[in-house]
């Protein structure tokens, strides 16, 4: 906590000899902050939606139909930890900067990159949620009542792992808000590049932004804990 406390105290010294929130006021009044923060929120929301649409069916199908491939899929989900982000982004630029996949200037490439970076957290959160329920029994029960695969996935499986999905979603949100390399090298507006730019121009405002970023991350973790605790209490009450 000491570096964070020191950063917070430094951010309060924008006015000499006085502790004030002047740096925070300067940050929130800047249109560039509002723009970059809004874009990062949009990228995070799109990343979460794409991640849910990809990883929920994948984890469900692997667990239900092809459990022998689970080790291979888990290995693939760990690749973002192994491949440096700078190598990843230059690979994206090289692969998608010429026909037939000329989308290097599209925000879709940035969202796809964020989805890959959040894959270890989103997939493993969903997989952990699937482990806590009897997937096969739920599927067979739904099929016996005439439910199709779409109904089973979105009306049976998804509600039972919503806490796990929420955990993965907030972790993905924190990653998108703090990720610098993809947005910088793909030339897209985002919170982290703006923070890096501000470091070169100001003294106290970057410290205020760092505190704001930590507060956002901690808020996400707190929501995960509250929702998870509420889910556990509901399960206990339901059991009684």
PDB file of C-alpha atoms in Angstrom:
ATOM      1  CA  UNK A   1       0.000   0.000   0.000  1.00  0.00           C
ATOM      2  CA  UNK A   2       2.915   2.397   0.564  1.00  0.00           C
ATOM      3  CA  UNK A   3       3.548   3.235  -3.130  1.00  0.00           C
ATOM      4  CA  UNK A   4      -0.179   3.821  -3.639  1.00  0.00           C
ATOM      5  CA  UNK A   5      -0.412   6.035  -0.543  1.00  0.00           C
ATOM      6  CA  UNK A   6       2.650   7.987  -1.692  1.00  0.00           C
ATOM      7  CA  UNK A   7       1.119   8.431  -5.150  1.00  0.00           C
ATOM      8  CA  UNK A   8      -2.150   9.637  -3.623  1.00  0.00           C
ATOM      9  CA  UNK A   9      -0.386  12.139  -1.346  1.00  0.00           C
ATOM     10  CA  UNK A  10       1.682  13.404  -4.270  1.00  0.00           C
ATOM     11  CA  UNK A  11      -1.480  13.902  -6.341  1.00  0.00           C
ATOM     12  CA  UNK A  12      -2.808  16.241  -3.614  1.00  0.00           C
ATOM     13  CA  UNK A  13       0.133  18.671  -3.887  1.00  0.00           C
ATOM     14  CA  UNK A  14      -0.854  20.408  -7.125  1.00  0.00           C
ATOM     15  CA  UNK A  15      -1.143  23.647  -5.130  1.00  0.00           C
ATOM     16  CA  UNK A  16       2.116  24.393  -3.334  1.00  0.00           C
ATOM     17  CA  UNK A  17       1.886  24.053   0.431  1.00  0.00           C
ATOM     18  CA  UNK A  18      -1.732  22.918   0.384  1.00  0.00           C
ATOM     19  CA  UNK A  19      -3.348  19.489   0.135  1.00  0.00           C
ATOM     20  CA  UNK A  20      -6.116  19.745  -2.439  1.00  0.00           C
ATOM     21  CA  UNK A  21      -7.930  17.822  -5.159  1.00  0.00           C
ATOM     22  CA  UNK A  22      -6.885  20.351  -7.799  1.00  0.00           C
ATOM     23  CA  UNK A  23      -5.170  17.680  -9.913  1.00  0.00           C
ATOM     24  CA  UNK A  24      -8.352  15.581  -9.922  1.00  0.00           C
ATOM     25  CA  UNK A  25     -10.403  18.621 -10.922  1.00  0.00           C
ATOM     26  CA  UNK A  26      -7.998  19.317 -13.776  1.00  0.00           C
ATOM     27  CA  UNK A  27      -8.277  15.711 -14.938  1.00  0.00           C
ATOM     28  CA  UNK A  28     -12.069  15.570 -14.908  1.00  0.00           C
ATOM     29  CA  UNK A  29     -12.374  18.941 -16.647  1.00  0.00           C
ATOM     30  CA  UNK A  30     -10.232  17.833 -19.582  1.00  0.00           C
ATOM     31  CA  UNK A  31     -12.167  16.769 -22.662  1.00  0.00           C
ATOM     32  CA  UNK A  32      -9.350  14.378 -23.616  1.00  0.00           C
ATOM     33  CA  UNK A  33      -9.893  12.447 -20.384  1.00  0.00           C
ATOM     34  CA  UNK A  34     -13.631  12.128 -21.023  1.00  0.00           C
ATOM     35  CA  UNK A  35     -13.001  11.008 -24.608  1.00  0.00           C
ATOM     36  CA  UNK A  36     -10.288   8.470 -23.789  1.00  0.00           C
ATOM     37  CA  UNK A  37     -12.186   7.094 -20.800  1.00  0.00           C
ATOM     38  CA  UNK A  38     -15.397   6.779 -22.834  1.00  0.00           C
ATOM     39  CA  UNK A  39     -13.606   4.917 -25.598  1.00  0.00           C
ATOM     40  CA  UNK A  40     -11.992   2.540 -23.103  1.00  0.00           C
ATOM     41  CA  UNK A  41     -15.410   1.855 -21.589  1.00  0.00           C
ATOM     42  CA  UNK A  42     -16.714   1.070 -25.075  1.00  0.00           C
ATOM     43  CA  UNK A  43     -13.756  -1.230 -25.872  1.00  0.00           C
ATOM     44  CA  UNK A  44     -14.212  -2.977 -22.511  1.00  0.00           C
ATOM     45  CA  UNK A  45     -17.936  -3.510 -23.065  1.00  0.00           C
ATOM     46  CA  UNK A  46     -17.402  -4.909 -26.568  1.00  0.00           C
ATOM     47  CA  UNK A  47     -14.559  -7.122 -25.319  1.00  0.00           C
ATOM     48  CA  UNK A  48     -16.759  -8.562 -22.572  1.00  0.00           C
ATOM     49  CA  UNK A  49     -19.627  -9.255 -24.992  1.00  0.00           C
ATOM     50  CA  UNK A  50     -17.345 -10.915 -27.553  1.00  0.00           C
ATOM     51  CA  UNK A  51     -15.609 -12.905 -24.813  1.00  0.00           C
ATOM     52  CA  UNK A  52     -18.894 -14.228 -23.438  1.00  0.00           C
ATOM     53  CA  UNK A  53     -20.142 -15.171 -26.916  1.00  0.00           C
ATOM     54  CA  UNK A  54     -16.914 -17.064 -27.681  1.00  0.00           C
ATOM     55  CA  UNK A  55     -15.766 -18.591 -24.409  1.00  0.00           C
ATOM     56  CA  UNK A  56     -19.076 -19.692 -22.853  1.00  0.00           C
ATOM     57  CA  UNK A  57     -19.988 -22.004 -25.786  1.00  0.00           C
ATOM     58  CA  UNK A  58     -16.355 -23.149 -26.081  1.00  0.00           C
ATOM     59  CA  UNK A  59     -15.941 -24.049 -22.404  1.00  0.00           C
ATOM     60  CA  UNK A  60     -19.391 -25.656 -22.346  1.00  0.00           C
ATOM     61  CA  UNK A  61     -18.744 -27.772 -25.446  1.00  0.00           C
ATOM     62  CA  UNK A  62     -15.290 -28.850 -24.275  1.00  0.00           C
ATOM     63  CA  UNK A  63     -16.630 -29.912 -20.893  1.00  0.00           C
ATOM     64  CA  UNK A  64     -19.694 -31.684 -22.321  1.00  0.00           C
ATOM     65  CA  UNK A  65     -18.507 -33.256 -25.576  1.00  0.00           C
ATOM     66  CA  UNK A  66     -14.721 -33.257 -25.912  1.00  0.00           C
ATOM     67  CA  UNK A  67     -13.192 -33.359 -22.408  1.00  0.00           C
ATOM     68  CA  UNK A  68     -10.097 -35.040 -23.901  1.00  0.00           C
ATOM     69  CA  UNK A  69      -9.195 -31.703 -25.526  1.00  0.00           C
ATOM     70  CA  UNK A  70      -9.463 -29.758 -22.292  1.00  0.00           C
ATOM     71  CA  UNK A  71      -5.702 -29.738 -21.673  1.00  0.00           C
ATOM     72  CA  UNK A  72      -5.001 -28.466 -25.176  1.00  0.00           C
ATOM     73  CA  UNK A  73      -7.617 -25.719 -24.860  1.00  0.00           C
ATOM     74  CA  UNK A  74      -6.253 -24.652 -21.469  1.00  0.00           C
ATOM     75  CA  UNK A  75      -2.771 -24.463 -22.998  1.00  0.00           C
ATOM     76  CA  UNK A  76      -4.094 -22.210 -25.765  1.00  0.00           C
ATOM     77  CA  UNK A  77      -5.747 -19.926 -23.230  1.00  0.00           C
ATOM     78  CA  UNK A  78      -2.373 -19.438 -21.512  1.00  0.00           C
ATOM     79  CA  UNK A  79      -0.618 -18.203 -24.657  1.00  0.00           C
ATOM     80  CA  UNK A  80      -1.285 -14.497 -23.914  1.00  0.00           C
ATOM     81  CA  UNK A  81       0.895 -14.949 -20.814  1.00  0.00           C
ATOM     82  CA  UNK A  82       3.725 -16.351 -22.945  1.00  0.00           C
ATOM     83  CA  UNK A  83       3.643 -14.099 -26.008  1.00  0.00           C
ATOM     84  CA  UNK A  84       4.767 -10.512 -25.249  1.00  0.00           C
ATOM     85  CA  UNK A  85       2.152  -7.895 -26.038  1.00  0.00           C
ATOM     86  CA  UNK A  86       4.531  -6.021 -28.353  1.00  0.00           C
ATOM     87  CA  UNK A  87       5.054  -9.178 -30.428  1.00  0.00           C
ATOM     88  CA  UNK A  88       1.315  -9.768 -30.444  1.00  0.00           C
ATOM     89  CA  UNK A  89       0.444  -6.287 -31.691  1.00  0.00           C
ATOM     90  CA  UNK A  90       3.035  -6.318 -34.471  1.00  0.00           C
ATOM     91  CA  UNK A  91       1.740  -9.731 -35.512  1.00  0.00           C
ATOM     92  CA  UNK A  92      -1.761  -8.235 -35.737  1.00  0.00           C
ATOM     93  CA  UNK A  93      -0.511  -5.288 -37.785  1.00  0.00           C
ATOM     94  CA  UNK A  94       1.428  -7.516 -40.169  1.00  0.00           C
ATOM     95  CA  UNK A  95      -1.428 -10.002 -40.606  1.00  0.00           C
ATOM     96  CA  UNK A  96      -4.301  -7.548 -41.023  1.00  0.00           C
ATOM     97  CA  UNK A  97      -2.731  -4.665 -42.941  1.00  0.00           C
ATOM     98  CA  UNK A  98      -3.218  -6.103 -46.445  1.00  0.00           C
ATOM     99  CA  UNK A  99      -6.049  -7.776 -48.392  1.00  0.00           C
ATOM    100  CA  UNK A 100      -8.118  -9.843 -47.901  1.00  0.00           C
ATOM    101  CA  UNK A 101      -8.008  -8.968 -44.171  1.00  0.00           C
ATOM    102  CA  UNK A 102      -7.471  -5.217 -44.372  1.00  0.00           C
ATOM    103  CA  UNK A 103      -8.906  -4.266 -40.963  1.00  0.00           C
ATOM    104  CA  UNK A 104      -5.857  -2.762 -39.269  1.00  0.00           C
ATOM    105  CA  UNK A 105      -7.659   0.598 -39.015  1.00  0.00           C
ATOM    106  CA  UNK A 106     -10.882  -0.923 -37.712  1.00  0.00           C
ATOM    107  CA  UNK A 107     -11.781  -0.901 -34.014  1.00  0.00           C
ATOM    108  CA  UNK A 108     -12.754  -4.558 -34.505  1.00  0.00           C
ATOM    109  CA  UNK A 109      -9.060  -5.499 -34.546  1.00  0.00           C
ATOM    110  CA  UNK A 110      -8.482  -3.709 -31.234  1.00  0.00           C
ATOM    111  CA  UNK A 111     -11.472  -5.467 -29.640  1.00  0.00           C
ATOM    112  CA  UNK A 112     -10.273  -8.803 -31.013  1.00  0.00           C
ATOM    113  CA  UNK A 113      -6.823  -8.164 -29.520  1.00  0.00           C
ATOM    114  CA  UNK A 114      -8.320  -7.268 -26.149  1.00  0.00           C
ATOM    115  CA  UNK A 115     -10.442 -10.417 -26.287  1.00  0.00           C
ATOM    116  CA  UNK A 116      -7.314 -12.510 -26.761  1.00  0.00           C
ATOM    117  CA  UNK A 117      -5.513 -10.747 -23.892  1.00  0.00           C
ATOM    118  CA  UNK A 118      -8.484 -11.319 -21.576  1.00  0.00           C
ATOM    119  CA  UNK A 119      -8.850 -14.952 -22.668  1.00  0.00           C
ATOM    120  CA  UNK A 120      -6.934 -16.526 -19.724  1.00  0.00           C
ATOM    121  CA  UNK A 121      -9.161 -14.772 -17.208  1.00  0.00           C
ATOM    122  CA  UNK A 122     -12.496 -15.001 -18.993  1.00  0.00           C
ATOM    123  CA  UNK A 123     -12.142 -18.636 -20.083  1.00  0.00           C
ATOM    124  CA  UNK A 124     -10.875 -19.888 -16.735  1.00  0.00           C
ATOM    125  CA  UNK A 125     -13.574 -18.014 -14.824  1.00  0.00           C
ATOM    126  CA  UNK A 126     -16.228 -19.595 -17.027  1.00  0.00           C
ATOM    127  CA  UNK A 127     -14.598 -23.021 -16.788  1.00  0.00           C
ATOM    128  CA  UNK A 128     -14.519 -22.738 -12.991  1.00  0.00           C
ATOM    129  CA  UNK A 129     -18.204 -21.848 -13.015  1.00  0.00           C
ATOM    130  CA  UNK A 130     -19.007 -24.866 -15.175  1.00  0.00           C
ATOM    131  CA  UNK A 131     -17.150 -27.125 -12.755  1.00  0.00           C
ATOM    132  CA  UNK A 132     -19.465 -26.017  -9.950  1.00  0.00           C
ATOM    133  CA  UNK A 133     -22.608 -27.278 -11.736  1.00  0.00           C
ATOM    134  CA  UNK A 134     -23.648 -30.605 -13.204  1.00  0.00           C
ATOM    135  CA  UNK A 135     -23.481 -29.639 -16.873  1.00  0.00           C
ATOM    136  CA  UNK A 136     -24.432 -33.046 -18.251  1.00  0.00           C
ATOM    137  CA  UNK A 137     -27.492 -33.489 -16.031  1.00  0.00           C
ATOM    138  CA  UNK A 138     -28.765 -29.977 -16.760  1.00  0.00           C
ATOM    139  CA  UNK A 139     -28.270 -30.507 -20.483  1.00  0.00           C
ATOM    140  CA  UNK A 140     -30.032 -33.863 -20.530  1.00  0.00           C
ATOM    141  CA  UNK A 141     -32.908 -32.507 -18.445  1.00  0.00           C
ATOM    142  CA  UNK A 142     -33.345 -29.548 -20.794  1.00  0.00           C
ATOM    143  CA  UNK A 143     -33.186 -31.811 -23.853  1.00  0.00           C
ATOM    144  CA  UNK A 144     -35.820 -34.100 -22.362  1.00  0.00           C
ATOM    145  CA  UNK A 145     -38.123 -31.079 -22.176  1.00  0.00           C
ATOM    146  CA  UNK A 146     -37.522 -30.273 -25.845  1.00  0.00           C
ATOM    147  CA  UNK A 147     -35.011 -27.428 -25.448  1.00  0.00           C
ATOM    148  CA  UNK A 148     -32.627 -26.687 -28.314  1.00  0.00           C
ATOM    149  CA  UNK A 149     -28.917 -25.916 -27.960  1.00  0.00           C
ATOM    150  CA  UNK A 150     -29.501 -22.165 -27.936  1.00  0.00           C
ATOM    151  CA  UNK A 151     -32.086 -22.445 -25.179  1.00  0.00           C
ATOM    152  CA  UNK A 152     -29.881 -24.774 -23.158  1.00  0.00           C
ATOM    153  CA  UNK A 153     -26.888 -22.493 -23.437  1.00  0.00           C
ATOM    154  CA  UNK A 154     -28.526 -19.126 -22.786  1.00  0.00           C
ATOM    155  CA  UNK A 155     -31.453 -20.057 -20.526  1.00  0.00           C
ATOM    156  CA  UNK A 156     -30.063 -22.985 -18.547  1.00  0.00           C
ATOM    157  CA  UNK A 157     -26.267 -22.882 -18.448  1.00  0.00           C
ATOM    158  CA  UNK A 158     -25.662 -19.129 -18.588  1.00  0.00           C
ATOM    159  CA  UNK A 159     -27.832 -18.202 -15.557  1.00  0.00           C
ATOM    160  CA  UNK A 160     -26.101 -20.863 -13.449  1.00  0.00           C
ATOM    161  CA  UNK A 161     -22.628 -19.453 -14.105  1.00  0.00           C
ATOM    162  CA  UNK A 162     -23.455 -15.749 -14.077  1.00  0.00           C
ATOM    163  CA  UNK A 163     -21.192 -15.086 -11.070  1.00  0.00           C
ATOM    164  CA  UNK A 164     -18.262 -16.721 -12.878  1.00  0.00           C
ATOM    165  CA  UNK A 165     -19.056 -14.720 -16.020  1.00  0.00           C
ATOM    166  CA  UNK A 166     -19.224 -11.542 -13.958  1.00  0.00           C
ATOM    167  CA  UNK A 167     -15.814 -12.300 -12.452  1.00  0.00           C
ATOM    168  CA  UNK A 168     -14.295 -12.791 -15.890  1.00  0.00           C
ATOM    169  CA  UNK A 169     -16.059  -9.662 -17.161  1.00  0.00           C
ATOM    170  CA  UNK A 170     -14.659  -7.409 -14.445  1.00  0.00           C
ATOM    171  CA  UNK A 171     -11.168  -8.834 -14.881  1.00  0.00           C
ATOM    172  CA  UNK A 172     -11.469  -8.176 -18.617  1.00  0.00           C
ATOM    173  CA  UNK A 173     -12.636  -4.645 -17.834  1.00  0.00           C
ATOM    174  CA  UNK A 174      -9.572  -4.017 -15.664  1.00  0.00           C
ATOM    175  CA  UNK A 175      -7.273  -5.361 -18.397  1.00  0.00           C
ATOM    176  CA  UNK A 176      -8.793  -3.160 -21.101  1.00  0.00           C
ATOM    177  CA  UNK A 177      -8.657  -0.044 -18.923  1.00  0.00           C
ATOM    178  CA  UNK A 178      -4.983  -0.564 -18.117  1.00  0.00           C
ATOM    179  CA  UNK A 179      -3.678  -1.977 -21.407  1.00  0.00           C
ATOM    180  CA  UNK A 180      -1.340   0.384 -23.268  1.00  0.00           C
ATOM    181  CA  UNK A 181       0.486  -1.374 -26.081  1.00  0.00           C
ATOM    182  CA  UNK A 182      -2.443  -2.476 -28.271  1.00  0.00           C
ATOM    183  CA  UNK A 183      -4.211   0.879 -28.239  1.00  0.00           C
ATOM    184  CA  UNK A 184      -0.979   2.805 -28.743  1.00  0.00           C
ATOM    185  CA  UNK A 185       0.347   0.832 -31.709  1.00  0.00           C
ATOM    186  CA  UNK A 186      -3.061   0.406 -33.329  1.00  0.00           C
ATOM    187  CA  UNK A 187      -3.555   4.174 -32.944  1.00  0.00           C
ATOM    188  CA  UNK A 188      -6.889   4.018 -31.130  1.00  0.00           C
ATOM    189  CA  UNK A 189      -8.090   6.375 -28.364  1.00  0.00           C
ATOM    190  CA  UNK A 190      -7.940   4.749 -24.940  1.00  0.00           C
ATOM    191  CA  UNK A 191      -7.368   5.523 -21.274  1.00  0.00           C
ATOM    192  CA  UNK A 192      -3.857   4.054 -20.890  1.00  0.00           C
ATOM    193  CA  UNK A 193      -2.258   5.905 -23.869  1.00  0.00           C
ATOM    194  CA  UNK A 194      -3.809   9.136 -22.626  1.00  0.00           C
ATOM    195  CA  UNK A 195      -2.307   8.512 -19.196  1.00  0.00           C
ATOM    196  CA  UNK A 196       1.114   7.864 -20.768  1.00  0.00           C
ATOM    197  CA  UNK A 197       0.804  11.090 -22.773  1.00  0.00           C
ATOM    198  CA  UNK A 198      -0.152  13.047 -19.676  1.00  0.00           C
ATOM    199  CA  UNK A 199       2.924  11.768 -17.831  1.00  0.00           C
ATOM    200  CA  UNK A 200       5.064  13.556 -20.392  1.00  0.00           C
ATOM    201  CA  UNK A 201       3.150  16.829 -19.995  1.00  0.00           C
ATOM    202  CA  UNK A 202       2.126  17.136 -16.345  1.00  0.00           C
ATOM    203  CA  UNK A 203       3.390  16.265 -12.881  1.00  0.00           C
ATOM    204  CA  UNK A 204       0.426  15.819 -10.550  1.00  0.00           C
ATOM    205  CA  UNK A 205      -2.370  14.878 -12.944  1.00  0.00           C
ATOM    206  CA  UNK A 206      -0.757  11.517 -13.921  1.00  0.00           C
ATOM    207  CA  UNK A 207      -0.603  10.597 -10.231  1.00  0.00           C
ATOM    208  CA  UNK A 208      -4.305  11.427  -9.940  1.00  0.00           C
ATOM    209  CA  UNK A 209      -5.039   9.255 -12.984  1.00  0.00           C
ATOM    210  CA  UNK A 210      -3.058   6.382 -11.452  1.00  0.00           C
ATOM    211  CA  UNK A 211      -5.146   6.593  -8.282  1.00  0.00           C
ATOM    212  CA  UNK A 212      -8.345   6.677 -10.355  1.00  0.00           C
ATOM    213  CA  UNK A 213      -7.189   3.601 -12.263  1.00  0.00           C
ATOM    214  CA  UNK A 214      -6.468   1.707  -9.040  1.00  0.00           C
ATOM    215  CA  UNK A 215      -9.845   2.762  -7.641  1.00  0.00           C
ATOM    216  CA  UNK A 216     -11.605   1.414 -10.734  1.00  0.00           C
ATOM    217  CA  UNK A 217      -9.794  -1.917 -10.470  1.00  0.00           C
ATOM    218  CA  UNK A 218     -10.534  -2.238  -6.761  1.00  0.00           C
ATOM    219  CA  UNK A 219     -14.181  -1.331  -7.354  1.00  0.00           C
ATOM    220  CA  UNK A 220     -14.417  -4.166  -9.875  1.00  0.00           C
ATOM    221  CA  UNK A 221     -12.886  -6.606  -7.411  1.00  0.00           C
ATOM    222  CA  UNK A 222     -15.271  -5.410  -4.704  1.00  0.00           C
ATOM    223  CA  UNK A 223     -18.297  -5.962  -6.943  1.00  0.00           C
ATOM    224  CA  UNK A 224     -17.065  -9.490  -7.701  1.00  0.00           C
ATOM    225  CA  UNK A 225     -16.771 -10.220  -3.975  1.00  0.00           C
ATOM    226  CA  UNK A 226     -20.207  -8.785  -3.174  1.00  0.00           C
ATOM    227  CA  UNK A 227     -21.962 -10.611  -5.976  1.00  0.00           C
ATOM    228  CA  UNK A 228     -20.131 -13.850  -5.221  1.00  0.00           C
ATOM    229  CA  UNK A 229     -20.998 -13.609  -1.529  1.00  0.00           C
ATOM    230  CA  UNK A 230     -24.636 -12.893  -2.345  1.00  0.00           C
ATOM    231  CA  UNK A 231     -24.686 -15.938  -4.644  1.00  0.00           C
ATOM    232  CA  UNK A 232     -23.195 -18.168  -1.934  1.00  0.00           C
ATOM    233  CA  UNK A 233     -25.745 -16.954   0.630  1.00  0.00           C
ATOM    234  CA  UNK A 234     -28.584 -17.580  -1.846  1.00  0.00           C
ATOM    235  CA  UNK A 235     -27.317 -21.107  -2.435  1.00  0.00           C
ATOM    236  CA  UNK A 236     -27.099 -21.753   1.312  1.00  0.00           C
ATOM    237  CA  UNK A 237     -30.616 -20.401   1.843  1.00  0.00           C
ATOM    238  CA  UNK A 238     -31.897 -22.488  -1.054  1.00  0.00           C
ATOM    239  CA  UNK A 239     -30.259 -25.569   0.422  1.00  0.00           C
ATOM    240  CA  UNK A 240     -32.053 -25.028   3.726  1.00  0.00           C
TER     241      UNK A 240
END
